[in-house]
Amino acid sequence: RLKEEGIVPFWTVNHGPTTSLYYRDLDGNGVELQVDNFQTEAELKGWMMSETFNNNQIGMEFDPDLLLQRYLRGDPIAVLQKQGA
């Protein structure tokens, strides 16, 4: 819906623990919309101890349009939430 209003993110990144879209408001302030990627604290802690996190603590950028297409075609949420999906 935001894109239909001409509001697009300036950065989209799957941090691992979250998938985040960053926007600017009319005053230039950054606004983050995010969703948690892990269901439990144990899963999150396990990922933070992983080699993936050790090698890249910022995350991976993603194409939000492609992510939406995949969601609409029925790709499992658990798959879409993984870095590099």
PDB file of C-alpha atoms in Angstrom:
ATOM      1  CA  ARG A   1       0.000   0.000   0.000  1.00  0.00           C
ATOM      2  CA  LEU A   2       2.836   2.424   0.734  1.00  0.00           C
ATOM      3  CA  LYS A   3       4.322   1.932  -2.729  1.00  0.00           C
ATOM      4  CA  GLU A   4       0.952   2.784  -4.301  1.00  0.00           C
ATOM      5  CA  GLU A   5       1.236   6.154  -2.507  1.00  0.00           C
ATOM      6  CA  GLY A   6       4.758   6.696  -3.858  1.00  0.00           C
ATOM      7  CA  ILE A   7       6.400   5.789  -0.551  1.00  0.00           C
ATOM      8  CA  VAL A   8       9.295   3.418  -1.116  1.00  0.00           C
ATOM      9  CA  PRO A   9      12.003   2.211   1.251  1.00  0.00           C
ATOM     10  CA  PHE A  10      15.518   3.588   0.910  1.00  0.00           C
ATOM     11  CA  TRP A  11      16.979   0.363   2.330  1.00  0.00           C
ATOM     12  CA  THR A  12      15.654  -3.169   2.716  1.00  0.00           C
ATOM     13  CA  VAL A  13      17.649  -5.726   4.660  1.00  0.00           C
ATOM     14  CA  ASN A  14      17.188  -9.101   6.275  1.00  0.00           C
ATOM     15  CA  HIS A  15      19.265  -8.717   9.437  1.00  0.00           C
ATOM     16  CA  GLY A  16      18.725 -12.361  10.388  1.00  0.00           C
ATOM     17  CA  PRO A  17      16.653 -11.751  13.520  1.00  0.00           C
ATOM     18  CA  THR A  18      14.418  -9.314  11.619  1.00  0.00           C
ATOM     19  CA  THR A  19      13.450  -8.375   8.087  1.00  0.00           C
ATOM     20  CA  SER A  20      13.459  -4.581   7.878  1.00  0.00           C
ATOM     21  CA  LEU A  21      12.320  -1.869   5.492  1.00  0.00           C
ATOM     22  CA  TYR A  22      13.666   1.640   6.132  1.00  0.00           C
ATOM     23  CA  TYR A  23      11.782   4.748   5.027  1.00  0.00           C
ATOM     24  CA  ARG A  24      12.146   8.508   5.413  1.00  0.00           C
ATOM     25  CA  ASP A  25       9.287  10.614   6.729  1.00  0.00           C
ATOM     26  CA  LEU A  26       8.489  14.106   5.427  1.00  0.00           C
ATOM     27  CA  ASP A  27      11.067  15.609   7.809  1.00  0.00           C
ATOM     28  CA  GLY A  28      13.793  13.207   6.682  1.00  0.00           C
ATOM     29  CA  ASN A  29      13.669  11.053   9.810  1.00  0.00           C
ATOM     30  CA  GLY A  30      14.343   7.363   9.359  1.00  0.00           C
ATOM     31  CA  VAL A  31      11.454   4.992  10.055  1.00  0.00           C
ATOM     32  CA  GLU A  32      11.947   1.227  10.290  1.00  0.00           C
ATOM     33  CA  LEU A  33       9.168  -1.297   9.686  1.00  0.00           C
ATOM     34  CA  GLN A  34      10.267  -4.784  10.659  1.00  0.00           C
ATOM     35  CA  VAL A  35       9.082  -8.294  11.335  1.00  0.00           C
ATOM     36  CA  ASP A  36      10.714 -10.859  13.624  1.00  0.00           C
ATOM     37  CA  ASN A  37      12.146 -13.877  11.798  1.00  0.00           C
ATOM     38  CA  PHE A  38      12.342 -16.334  14.697  1.00  0.00           C
ATOM     39  CA  GLN A  39       9.484 -17.840  16.649  1.00  0.00           C
ATOM     40  CA  THR A  40      11.430 -18.491  19.845  1.00  0.00           C
ATOM     41  CA  GLU A  41      14.242 -16.952  21.836  1.00  0.00           C
ATOM     42  CA  ALA A  42      16.140 -20.233  21.550  1.00  0.00           C
ATOM     43  CA  GLU A  43      16.048 -20.052  17.725  1.00  0.00           C
ATOM     44  CA  LEU A  44      17.274 -16.458  17.832  1.00  0.00           C
ATOM     45  CA  LYS A  45      20.115 -17.276  20.228  1.00  0.00           C
ATOM     46  CA  GLY A  46      21.107 -20.255  18.089  1.00  0.00           C
ATOM     47  CA  TRP A  47      21.317 -18.062  15.000  1.00  0.00           C
ATOM     48  CA  MET A  48      23.361 -15.429  16.860  1.00  0.00           C
ATOM     49  CA  MET A  49      25.899 -18.140  17.720  1.00  0.00           C
ATOM     50  CA  SER A  50      26.076 -19.283  14.084  1.00  0.00           C
ATOM     51  CA  GLU A  51      28.833 -18.820  11.539  1.00  0.00           C
ATOM     52  CA  THR A  52      26.356 -16.878   9.373  1.00  0.00           C
ATOM     53  CA  PHE A  53      26.002 -14.190  12.035  1.00  0.00           C
ATOM     54  CA  ASN A  54      29.730 -14.250  12.781  1.00  0.00           C
ATOM     55  CA  ASN A  55      30.497 -13.581   9.092  1.00  0.00           C
ATOM     56  CA  ASN A  56      27.869 -10.865   8.540  1.00  0.00           C
ATOM     57  CA  GLN A  57      26.361  -9.031  11.493  1.00  0.00           C
ATOM     58  CA  ILE A  58      24.500  -6.429   9.384  1.00  0.00           C
ATOM     59  CA  GLY A  59      22.473  -8.697   7.112  1.00  0.00           C
ATOM     60  CA  MET A  60      21.605  -9.090   3.450  1.00  0.00           C
ATOM     61  CA  GLU A  61      19.735  -6.641   1.275  1.00  0.00           C
ATOM     62  CA  PHE A  62      16.679  -7.947  -0.550  1.00  0.00           C
ATOM     63  CA  ASP A  63      14.289  -6.864  -3.296  1.00  0.00           C
ATOM     64  CA  PRO A  64      10.962  -6.071  -1.604  1.00  0.00           C
ATOM     65  CA  ASP A  65       9.005  -6.494  -4.857  1.00  0.00           C
ATOM     66  CA  LEU A  66      10.424  -9.977  -5.371  1.00  0.00           C
ATOM     67  CA  LEU A  67       9.728 -10.878  -1.742  1.00  0.00           C
ATOM     68  CA  LEU A  68       6.107  -9.752  -2.169  1.00  0.00           C
ATOM     69  CA  GLN A  69       5.717 -11.755  -5.408  1.00  0.00           C
ATOM     70  CA  ARG A  70       6.997 -14.861  -3.680  1.00  0.00           C
ATOM     71  CA  TYR A  71       4.650 -14.297  -0.726  1.00  0.00           C
ATOM     72  CA  LEU A  72       1.652 -13.852  -3.037  1.00  0.00           C
ATOM     73  CA  ARG A  73       2.450 -17.049  -4.929  1.00  0.00           C
ATOM     74  CA  GLY A  74       2.397 -18.943  -1.639  1.00  0.00           C
ATOM     75  CA  ASP A  75       6.050 -19.466  -0.729  1.00  0.00           C
ATOM     76  CA  PRO A  76       6.204 -20.479   2.963  1.00  0.00           C
ATOM     77  CA  ILE A  77       6.826 -17.612   5.386  1.00  0.00           C
ATOM     78  CA  ALA A  78       9.584 -19.618   7.089  1.00  0.00           C
ATOM     79  CA  VAL A  79      11.435 -19.758   3.771  1.00  0.00           C
ATOM     80  CA  LEU A  80      10.906 -16.070   2.993  1.00  0.00           C
ATOM     81  CA  GLN A  81      12.272 -15.072   6.399  1.00  0.00           C
ATOM     82  CA  LYS A  82      15.654 -16.713   5.805  1.00  0.00           C
ATOM     83  CA  GLN A  83      18.566 -14.520   4.758  1.00  0.00           C
ATOM     84  CA  GLY A  84      19.227 -14.745   1.045  1.00  0.00           C
ATOM     85  CA  ALA A  85      15.761 -16.119   0.322  1.00  0.00           C
TER      86      ALA A  85
END
